[in-house]
Amino acid sequence: MDIQVNPADPNSIPKFVDLLKKPRVAKPKQHSKDPKCPYYEFEMKEGKHSFHKYFPETKIWGYNGMVPGPTIEAIKDKTIYVKYTNNLPFKHFLPIDYTLHGCVDSSEVRSVVHLHGANVDWESDGHPEAWYTQKYAFTGPNFRREVHEYTNHQPGTTLWYHDHTMGLTRLNVYAGLAGFYLLRDSLEERLDLPSGNYEMPLMIQDKSFNEDGSLFYPDAPPFPVSVHPSITPGFVGDTIVVNGKVWPFMKVEPRKYRFRILNASNRRGYVLSLSNDEPMFQIGTDGGLLTQTTEIDFVELLPAERTDVIIDFSDYKGETITILNTDTEFPGDHTSVIMQFRVCLPLRGHDCSQIPEDLYPEMDLHECHAHIIRDLTLSATTDAYGRPMLLLDESMYHDPATEKPAFDSIEVWNLINLTFVPHPIHVHLVQFKILERRPFDVDLYQNKGILEFTGPPEEPRDYERGWKDTVKADIGMVTKIIMHWKEHKGNYIWHCHFLEHEDHDMMRPIRIINDAHPVQLPHAGDM
Ligand SMILES: [Cu+2]
């Protein structure tokens, strides 16, 4: 076959020629101290990976050298231990910006692994300053332990583990350091959801490639800056990669399948729908199953958001269905398609799986029980080099902690977005509920500090009514979320999950402290 493929030119890349791969499930070893608990050892290392049938193999960094990393399967309330050793090269193959927090005078290749969405003690959370280099020769100020303890005290859901190193997260994740962590819950078994071969995690990322098939990542923004290499306001790729393959396809039977979809991109959001105009049946969000199945025509996922959906192919025997992306922030001819399903496999036995109406017991948090309400801004400024920089609460990462929830308190956070882009705000340790979004007068707030709403509150969208750990803080909106700090004390963080924003100070510490509940205070937004 005479195919001229230039990996740098998406026009030349044939779509749907690679079979979708299901990431391999990791096998535990026995823990020497506690033989009853599964123990995993992952090695972060350089590997070779084939992103596309017609690309040469190229360098990646992966857990056990794989992209995505091996899937960890854990069971609710059963503790597991994971040690992630850093055997990465000493020199990074992507452009480090040495002016960023954490990168000045530090060893070049640092790493630390965060289990995203997990209820975990802070020393195992993968704090950005808990980084370490090869053989733990150098460690960050918050490094405490080599082996992470995951107790899995939370409802079953789709979590993911990924790099979270101070100032390097965008590069390490882009290089390949991300994998799934599926937490299984016995309450799910009675639901007869599609399982086994009929359950598939989908990690969606956008990448760009150089002509030789290597990963492209820019070393400067598209405007002049005095720093080189320099961080950019956000990297978006020109190809779509699912489970490590560019625009793959999956052969399916005419029956129901469960897909756990994760946006693991640096900066790109997606609005996903099916080309046959059929709905998807959403059963879960970031934090676990919904109380009831919801039929959705599309779902928006910003970086780090997950959705758990059932797609029914039973009426589409012999047909081809594409997952479309209709997001308009970075429109592109090629990034408007994600992957393809070919309903070409014969049905192997009767499809006994269900799309249950009721899924999981209702658990809710009510604003009237909140102990404290915080007004927290998302704002734009410039850094010491004159580059645009985005901040939370008008503060840099290293400014003293201001979000210090009392243990066992319920808090409401008003995320007041004063910038011109949305931001996916991720809070470590907790799962929260979205209460509402409400438009407000941005100019009045910026000039006089007065929060005046300009319209009625909007309900959360139909695909985001469950437990969330990442929320879209919309432009010109106050996004109101509620959470209960009831599991651990210690040093955590909250941040924007656009990785270029996070690496450039759009991240703040959280300290959960032992104090008694603070007195509930009124605030301007309630007036
Ligand atoms: Cu952001």
Coordinates of C-alpha atoms and ligand atoms in Angstrom, one line a residue:
M1 CA 0.0 0.0 0.0
D2 CA 1.4 3.4 -1.0
I3 CA 0.5 5.7 1.8
Q4 CA 2.4 8.9 2.4
V5 CA 1.9 9.7 6.1
N6 CA 3.4 12.7 7.7
P7 CA 2.8 12.5 11.5
A8 CA 3.1 16.3 11.6
D9 CA 0.2 16.8 9.2
P10 CA -3.1 15.4 10.4
N11 CA -4.5 15.7 6.8
S12 CA -2.2 12.9 5.8
I13 CA -3.0 10.6 8.8
P14 CA -5.5 7.8 8.0
K15 CA -8.2 7.6 10.7
F16 CA -9.6 4.4 12.2
V17 CA -6.8 2.1 11.1
D18 CA -5.6 1.1 14.6
L19 CA -7.5 -1.2 16.8
L20 CA -8.4 0.3 20.2
K21 CA -6.3 -1.3 22.9
K22 CA -7.7 -2.0 26.4
P23 CA -4.9 -1.1 28.9
R24 CA -3.5 -4.2 30.6
V25 CA -4.7 -4.8 34.2
A26 CA -1.8 -4.7 36.7
K27 CA -1.0 -7.8 38.7
P28 CA -0.2 -7.3 42.4
K29 CA 2.7 -8.8 44.3
Q30 CA 2.4 -9.9 47.9
H31 CA 3.3 -7.2 50.4
S32 CA 6.2 -8.3 52.7
K33 CA 4.7 -6.5 55.7
D34 CA 1.1 -7.3 55.1
P35 CA 0.6 -10.4 52.9
K36 CA -3.2 -9.9 52.9
C37 CA -2.9 -6.6 51.0
P38 CA -2.2 -6.4 47.3
Y39 CA 1.0 -4.6 46.6
Y40 CA 2.0 -3.2 43.3
E41 CA 5.3 -1.9 42.0
F42 CA 5.3 0.3 39.0
E43 CA 8.5 1.6 37.3
M44 CA 8.3 4.9 35.6
K45 CA 10.6 4.6 32.6
E46 CA 11.3 5.5 29.1
G47 CA 9.7 3.2 26.5
K48 CA 8.9 3.0 22.8
H49 CA 5.4 3.3 21.7
S50 CA 3.5 3.1 18.4
F51 CA 0.8 5.8 18.3
H52 CA -0.4 4.9 14.8
K53 CA 0.1 2.0 12.4
Y54 CA 1.9 4.2 9.9
F55 CA 4.1 6.1 12.4
P56 CA 7.5 4.9 13.5
E57 CA 7.8 3.8 17.1
T58 CA 8.7 6.7 19.3
K59 CA 9.9 7.7 22.8
I60 CA 7.4 7.9 25.6
W61 CA 7.6 7.9 29.4
G62 CA 5.2 5.5 31.0
Y63 CA 4.4 3.5 34.1
N64 CA 6.1 0.2 33.3
G65 CA 7.0 2.0 30.1
M66 CA 3.4 1.8 28.8
V67 CA 0.9 4.3 27.4
P68 CA -1.5 4.4 29.1
G69 CA -0.1 2.8 32.3
P70 CA -1.4 -0.5 33.6
T71 CA -4.9 -0.3 35.0
I72 CA -5.1 -0.9 38.7
E73 CA -8.3 -2.7 39.8
A74 CA -9.2 -2.2 43.5
I75 CA -12.2 -3.1 45.7
K76 CA -14.0 -0.6 47.8
D77 CA -12.7 -0.6 51.4
K78 CA -9.8 -3.1 50.6
T79 CA -6.5 -1.4 51.1
I80 CA -3.8 -1.7 48.5
Y81 CA -0.2 -0.4 48.4
V82 CA 1.6 1.0 45.4
K83 CA 5.2 1.9 44.9
Y84 CA 6.1 3.9 41.8
T85 CA 9.8 4.0 41.3
N86 CA 11.4 6.7 39.2
N87 CA 13.7 5.2 36.6
L88 CA 13.2 8.0 34.2
P89 CA 16.2 9.5 32.4
F90 CA 18.0 12.3 34.1
K91 CA 17.2 14.7 31.3
H92 CA 13.7 15.5 30.1
F93 CA 12.9 15.1 26.4
L94 CA 10.3 17.9 26.5
P95 CA 11.1 21.6 27.1
I96 CA 11.4 22.5 30.8
D97 CA 10.6 26.1 31.8
Y98 CA 13.1 26.8 34.6
T99 CA 11.3 29.9 35.8
L100 CA 8.3 28.0 37.0
H101 CA 7.6 27.2 40.7
G102 CA 9.5 24.1 41.7
C103 CA 11.8 24.2 38.7
V104 CA 14.4 26.7 39.8
D105 CA 17.6 25.0 40.9
S106 CA 15.9 21.7 41.1
S107 CA 17.0 18.3 39.6
E108 CA 15.7 18.0 36.1
V109 CA 13.5 14.9 36.2
R110 CA 11.3 14.8 39.2
S111 CA 8.1 12.8 39.5
V112 CA 5.3 12.1 41.9
V113 CA 2.0 10.2 41.4
H114 CA -1.4 11.6 42.4
L115 CA -4.4 9.2 42.5
H116 CA -7.0 11.6 41.1
G117 CA -10.3 11.6 42.9
A118 CA -9.2 9.3 45.8
N119 CA -10.0 9.6 49.4
V120 CA -6.4 9.2 50.7
D121 CA -4.2 10.4 53.5
W122 CA -2.2 13.4 52.4
E123 CA 1.2 11.6 52.6
S124 CA -0.1 9.1 49.9
D125 CA -2.0 11.7 47.9
G126 CA 0.9 12.6 45.6
H127 CA 1.4 16.2 46.7
P128 CA 3.2 18.2 44.0
E129 CA 6.0 18.9 46.4
A130 CA 6.3 15.2 47.4
W131 CA 8.4 14.6 44.2
Y132 CA 11.4 12.5 44.0
T133 CA 14.2 11.7 41.6
Q134 CA 15.8 8.4 40.7
K135 CA 16.5 6.2 43.7
Y136 CA 15.0 9.0 45.9
A137 CA 18.4 10.8 45.7
F138 CA 16.5 14.1 45.9
T139 CA 13.0 14.6 47.3
G140 CA 10.7 17.5 47.6
P141 CA 9.8 19.2 50.9
N142 CA 6.5 17.3 51.2
F143 CA 7.9 13.9 50.4
R144 CA 7.0 11.4 53.2
R145 CA 6.8 7.9 51.9
E146 CA 7.9 5.6 49.0
V147 CA 4.9 3.4 49.2
H148 CA 1.4 4.9 48.7
E149 CA -1.4 3.5 50.8
Y150 CA -4.8 3.5 49.2
T151 CA -7.6 2.5 51.6
N152 CA -10.4 2.8 49.0
H153 CA -12.9 4.1 51.5
Q154 CA -15.3 5.6 48.9
P155 CA -17.9 4.5 46.5
G156 CA -16.7 2.5 43.5
T157 CA -15.8 4.7 40.5
T158 CA -13.3 5.5 37.7
L159 CA -10.2 7.1 39.2
W160 CA -6.9 7.7 37.4
Y161 CA -3.3 8.1 38.5
H162 CA -1.0 10.6 36.9
D163 CA 2.1 12.6 37.4
H164 CA 1.7 15.7 39.6
T165 CA 5.2 17.1 39.9
M166 CA 5.5 20.8 40.8
G167 CA 6.2 22.7 37.5
L168 CA 6.5 19.5 35.4
T169 CA 3.0 18.0 35.4
R170 CA 2.1 19.2 31.9
L171 CA 5.3 17.6 30.5
N172 CA 5.2 14.4 32.4
V173 CA 1.6 13.7 31.7
Y174 CA 2.0 14.6 28.0
A175 CA 5.0 12.2 27.9
G176 CA 2.7 9.4 28.9
L177 CA 2.5 9.2 32.7
A178 CA -1.2 8.4 33.3
G179 CA -3.3 5.3 33.9
F180 CA -6.7 4.1 35.1
Y181 CA -7.6 3.0 38.6
L182 CA -10.9 1.3 38.6
L183 CA -12.5 1.0 42.1
R184 CA -15.1 -1.7 42.2
D185 CA -18.0 -1.7 44.6
S186 CA -20.1 -4.8 45.6
L187 CA -23.2 -2.6 45.3
E188 CA -22.5 -2.5 41.5
E189 CA -22.7 -6.3 41.1
R190 CA -26.5 -6.5 41.6
L191 CA -27.0 -4.0 38.8
D192 CA -26.0 -6.4 35.9
L193 CA -24.1 -3.7 34.1
P194 CA -22.1 -4.7 31.0
S195 CA -18.8 -6.1 32.3
G196 CA -15.7 -8.1 31.3
N197 CA -15.2 -7.7 27.5
Y198 CA -18.2 -5.4 27.5
E199 CA -16.6 -2.8 29.7
M200 CA -13.9 -0.5 28.3
P201 CA -12.1 2.5 29.8
L202 CA -11.4 5.2 27.2
M203 CA -8.5 7.7 27.9
I204 CA -8.9 10.6 25.5
Q205 CA -5.9 12.9 24.8
D206 CA -4.8 15.3 22.1
K207 CA -1.3 15.1 20.8
S208 CA 0.8 16.6 18.0
F209 CA 3.7 14.9 16.4
N210 CA 6.9 15.9 14.6
E211 CA 7.6 14.5 11.1
D212 CA 9.6 11.6 12.6
G213 CA 6.6 10.5 14.7
S214 CA 8.0 11.9 18.0
L215 CA 5.8 13.8 20.4
F216 CA 5.7 17.5 19.7
Y217 CA 5.4 20.0 22.6
P218 CA 6.0 23.7 22.1
D219 CA 9.0 25.4 23.7
A220 CA 7.4 28.9 23.5
P221 CA 4.0 30.5 23.4
P222 CA 2.8 32.0 20.1
F223 CA 3.7 35.6 21.3
P224 CA 7.1 37.0 22.1
V225 CA 8.4 36.3 25.7
S226 CA 11.8 36.9 27.3
V227 CA 12.1 33.4 28.7
H228 CA 13.2 30.3 26.7
P229 CA 12.0 27.6 26.9
S230 CA 8.7 29.0 28.1
I231 CA 5.4 27.6 29.3
T232 CA 2.5 28.4 27.0
P233 CA -1.0 29.4 28.0
G234 CA -2.2 25.9 27.0
F235 CA -1.2 23.2 24.7
V236 CA -3.8 21.7 22.3
G237 CA -2.8 18.9 19.9
D238 CA -4.0 18.4 16.3
T239 CA -4.7 14.6 16.6
I240 CA -6.8 12.6 19.0
V241 CA -5.4 9.7 20.9
V242 CA -7.5 7.1 22.7
N243 CA -5.8 4.6 25.0
G244 CA -2.5 5.5 23.2
K245 CA -3.7 5.1 19.6
V246 CA -4.5 7.9 17.1
W247 CA -8.1 7.8 16.1
P248 CA -8.6 4.1 16.8
F249 CA -11.6 1.9 16.0
M250 CA -13.3 -0.8 18.1
K251 CA -15.2 -3.8 16.9
V252 CA -18.3 -4.4 18.9
E253 CA -21.2 -6.8 19.1
P254 CA -24.8 -5.6 18.7
R255 CA -25.4 -5.3 22.4
K256 CA -24.8 -3.0 25.4
Y257 CA -21.3 -1.8 26.4
R258 CA -20.1 0.2 29.4
F259 CA -17.5 2.9 28.7
R260 CA -15.6 4.8 31.4
I261 CA -14.5 7.9 29.6
L262 CA -11.7 10.1 30.9
N263 CA -10.4 13.4 29.4
A264 CA -6.6 13.1 30.1
S265 CA -5.7 16.0 27.9
N266 CA -3.5 18.9 29.0
R267 CA -5.8 21.8 27.9
R268 CA -8.5 20.6 25.5
G269 CA -12.1 20.0 26.5
Y270 CA -14.5 17.8 24.5
V271 CA -18.2 17.7 23.9
L272 CA -18.9 14.1 23.1
S273 CA -21.9 12.6 21.2
L274 CA -22.7 9.7 18.9
S275 CA -22.9 10.0 15.1
N276 CA -26.1 7.9 15.0
D277 CA -27.9 10.6 17.2
E278 CA -28.7 7.9 19.8
P279 CA -28.4 8.9 23.4
M280 CA -25.9 7.5 25.9
F281 CA -27.1 6.2 29.2
Q282 CA -25.0 7.9 31.9
I283 CA -24.6 5.9 35.0
G284 CA -21.7 7.7 36.8
T285 CA -19.6 10.8 37.1
D286 CA -16.1 11.4 38.7
G287 CA -17.1 10.2 42.1
G288 CA -19.2 7.1 41.4
L289 CA -22.6 6.0 40.3
L290 CA -25.5 8.3 40.0
T291 CA -28.7 7.6 41.9
Q292 CA -30.5 7.1 38.6
T293 CA -29.5 6.5 35.0
T294 CA -29.7 9.6 32.9
E295 CA -30.2 9.6 29.1
I296 CA -27.8 12.2 27.6
D297 CA -27.3 13.3 24.0
F298 CA -23.9 14.7 24.7
V299 CA -21.4 15.1 27.6
E300 CA -18.8 17.8 28.1
L301 CA -15.6 16.7 29.6
L302 CA -12.8 19.2 30.6
P303 CA -9.4 17.8 31.5
A304 CA -9.6 15.2 34.4
E305 CA -13.4 14.9 34.2
R306 CA -14.9 11.4 33.8
T307 CA -18.2 10.0 32.7
D308 CA -19.5 6.4 32.9
V309 CA -21.9 5.6 30.2
I310 CA -23.7 2.6 28.6
I311 CA -24.0 2.6 24.8
D312 CA -26.5 0.2 23.2
F313 CA -25.4 -1.0 19.8
S314 CA -28.2 -3.7 19.5
D315 CA -30.1 -1.9 16.7
Y316 CA -26.9 -1.1 14.7
K317 CA -25.7 -4.5 13.4
G318 CA -23.4 -4.0 10.5
E319 CA -23.1 -0.2 11.0
T320 CA -20.4 2.2 11.9
I321 CA -20.8 4.8 14.7
T322 CA -18.3 7.5 15.5
I323 CA -17.8 9.4 18.7
L324 CA -18.0 13.1 17.7
N325 CA -16.5 16.1 19.4
T326 CA -18.5 19.3 19.0
D327 CA -16.6 21.4 21.4
T328 CA -16.1 24.9 19.9
E329 CA -13.2 26.4 21.9
F330 CA -10.5 24.8 19.6
P331 CA -12.5 23.8 16.5
G332 CA -10.6 21.6 14.0
D333 CA -11.6 19.4 11.1
H334 CA -9.7 16.5 12.5
T335 CA -10.3 16.9 16.3
S336 CA -14.1 16.8 15.7
V337 CA -13.9 13.0 15.6
I338 CA -12.6 10.8 18.4
M339 CA -12.9 7.1 17.5
Q340 CA -15.1 4.7 15.7
F341 CA -17.2 1.7 16.6
R342 CA -17.8 -1.1 14.0
V343 CA -20.8 -3.2 15.0
C344 CA -19.3 -6.1 13.1
L345 CA -18.9 -8.9 15.6
P346 CA -21.5 -11.6 16.0
L347 CA -23.5 -11.5 19.2
R348 CA -22.0 -14.1 21.5
G349 CA -24.9 -15.3 23.5
H350 CA -27.8 -13.3 24.9
D351 CA -27.1 -9.8 26.2
C352 CA -28.2 -10.2 29.9
S353 CA -26.8 -6.8 31.0
Q354 CA -29.2 -4.1 32.1
I355 CA -29.6 -0.4 32.0
P356 CA -31.0 -0.1 35.5
E357 CA -33.2 2.8 36.4
D358 CA -32.0 3.0 40.0
L359 CA -28.3 2.8 40.7
Y360 CA -26.9 3.9 44.0
P361 CA -28.3 5.2 47.3
E362 CA -28.9 8.9 47.4
M363 CA -26.3 10.8 49.5
D364 CA -26.5 14.5 49.4
L365 CA -25.1 17.7 51.0
H366 CA -27.3 20.7 51.6
E367 CA -26.3 24.3 51.6
C368 CA -28.2 25.0 54.9
H369 CA -25.7 22.7 56.7
A370 CA -22.6 24.5 55.5
H371 CA -20.3 25.8 58.2
I372 CA -18.4 28.2 56.0
I373 CA -18.9 29.8 52.6
R374 CA -15.8 30.9 50.7
D375 CA -15.8 33.3 47.8
L376 CA -12.8 32.3 45.7
T377 CA -11.7 34.2 42.5
L378 CA -10.1 32.9 39.3
S379 CA -8.3 35.8 37.9
A380 CA -5.7 36.8 35.3
T381 CA -2.5 38.8 35.9
T382 CA 1.1 38.8 34.6
D383 CA 4.1 37.1 36.0
A384 CA 7.6 38.5 36.7
Y385 CA 8.5 38.1 33.1
G386 CA 5.4 39.8 31.8
R387 CA 3.7 36.6 30.7
P388 CA 0.0 36.0 31.3
M389 CA -0.6 34.1 34.5
L390 CA -3.8 32.8 36.1
L391 CA -4.4 32.8 39.8
L392 CA -6.8 31.4 42.4
D393 CA -7.8 33.7 45.2
E394 CA -5.3 36.3 43.8
S395 CA -2.5 34.3 45.3
M396 CA 0.6 32.4 44.1
Y397 CA 1.0 28.8 45.1
H398 CA 3.7 29.6 47.7
D399 CA 1.6 32.3 49.4
P400 CA 0.4 31.1 52.8
A401 CA -2.6 28.7 52.8
T402 CA -5.9 30.5 53.0
E403 CA -8.2 27.5 52.5
K404 CA -8.0 25.8 55.9
P405 CA -11.2 23.7 56.4
A406 CA -11.9 22.4 59.9
F407 CA -12.0 18.6 60.0
D408 CA -15.6 17.3 59.6
S409 CA -16.9 20.7 58.4
I410 CA -19.1 21.2 55.4
E411 CA -18.1 24.0 53.1
V412 CA -19.6 25.9 50.1
W413 CA -17.1 27.3 47.6
N414 CA -18.2 30.1 45.2
L415 CA -15.8 29.9 42.3
I416 CA -15.9 33.4 40.8
N417 CA -14.4 33.3 37.3
L418 CA -13.1 36.7 36.3
T419 CA -11.1 35.4 33.3
F420 CA -12.0 34.9 29.6
V421 CA -11.8 31.2 29.6
P422 CA -13.4 28.4 31.6
H423 CA -11.3 26.4 34.1
P424 CA -11.7 22.8 35.3
I425 CA -11.2 23.2 39.0
H426 CA -10.1 20.1 40.9
V427 CA -10.2 19.8 44.6
H428 CA -8.0 17.0 46.1
L429 CA -9.3 14.5 48.7
V430 CA -13.1 15.2 48.5
Q431 CA -15.9 14.5 46.1
F432 CA -18.3 17.5 45.9
K433 CA -21.7 18.3 44.4
I434 CA -22.3 21.2 42.1
L435 CA -25.1 23.3 43.5
E436 CA -25.6 25.9 40.8
R437 CA -23.9 28.4 38.4
R438 CA -25.0 32.0 38.3
P439 CA -24.1 34.8 36.0
F440 CA -22.7 38.0 37.6
D441 CA -21.4 41.4 36.8
V442 CA -17.6 40.8 36.2
D443 CA -16.7 44.5 35.8
L444 CA -18.5 45.5 39.0
Y445 CA -16.7 42.7 40.9
Q446 CA -13.3 43.7 39.5
N447 CA -13.7 47.4 40.1
K448 CA -15.6 47.5 43.4
G449 CA -15.5 44.0 44.8
I450 CA -19.2 43.8 44.7
L451 CA -20.8 40.5 43.7
E452 CA -24.0 41.3 41.9
F453 CA -25.8 38.5 40.0
T454 CA -27.2 39.4 36.6
G455 CA -29.5 36.4 36.1
P456 CA -31.1 33.4 37.9
P457 CA -29.1 30.5 39.1
E458 CA -28.6 27.6 36.6
E459 CA -28.9 24.0 37.7
P460 CA -26.0 21.7 37.1
R461 CA -26.1 20.1 33.6
D462 CA -27.8 16.8 33.3
Y463 CA -24.4 15.0 33.0
E464 CA -22.9 16.5 36.1
R465 CA -25.4 15.9 38.8
G466 CA -23.4 13.2 40.6
W467 CA -20.3 13.4 42.8
K468 CA -17.6 15.4 41.1
D469 CA -13.9 16.2 41.9
T470 CA -13.4 18.5 38.9
V471 CA -15.9 21.1 37.8
K472 CA -16.1 23.6 34.9
A473 CA -15.9 27.1 36.4
D474 CA -17.7 28.8 33.5
I475 CA -16.8 32.3 32.1
G476 CA -18.8 35.1 33.8
M477 CA -20.3 32.7 36.3
V478 CA -20.1 32.0 40.0
T479 CA -20.0 28.2 40.2
K480 CA -21.1 27.0 43.6
I481 CA -20.0 23.6 45.0
I482 CA -20.4 21.9 48.4
M483 CA -18.1 19.4 50.1
H484 CA -17.7 17.7 53.4
W485 CA -14.1 17.5 54.8
K486 CA -14.7 14.4 56.9
E487 CA -11.9 11.9 56.1
H488 CA -8.4 13.2 56.6
K489 CA -6.4 16.1 57.9
G490 CA -3.3 17.5 56.4
N491 CA -1.8 19.2 53.3
Y492 CA -3.7 18.9 50.1
I493 CA -4.2 21.3 47.1
W494 CA -6.8 22.6 44.7
H495 CA -6.0 23.8 41.3
C496 CA -7.0 24.3 37.7
H497 CA -6.7 21.0 35.7
F498 CA -5.5 22.7 32.6
L499 CA -2.0 21.5 33.1
E500 CA -0.3 24.6 31.7
H501 CA -2.3 26.7 34.2
E502 CA -1.6 24.4 37.1
D503 CA 2.1 24.4 36.4
H504 CA 2.1 28.2 36.2
D505 CA 0.7 28.9 39.7
M506 CA -3.1 28.3 39.2
M507 CA -2.8 26.0 42.3
R508 CA -3.3 26.6 46.0
P509 CA -2.6 24.7 49.2
I510 CA -5.5 23.3 51.3
R511 CA -4.8 22.5 55.0
I512 CA -7.5 20.5 56.8
I513 CA -7.0 21.4 60.4
N514 CA -8.3 20.2 63.7
D515 CA -10.2 23.3 64.8
A516 CA -13.7 23.2 66.0
H517 CA -16.3 24.3 63.4
P518 CA -16.0 28.0 62.6
V519 CA -19.0 30.1 63.1
Q520 CA -21.2 30.2 60.0
L521 CA -20.8 33.6 58.3
P522 CA -23.1 35.5 55.9
H523 CA -21.4 36.7 52.8
A524 CA -22.0 39.2 50.0
G525 CA -23.1 36.5 47.5
D526 CA -26.1 35.5 49.6
M527 CA -27.6 39.0 49.9
Ligands
CU1 CU -7.2 27.2 34.3

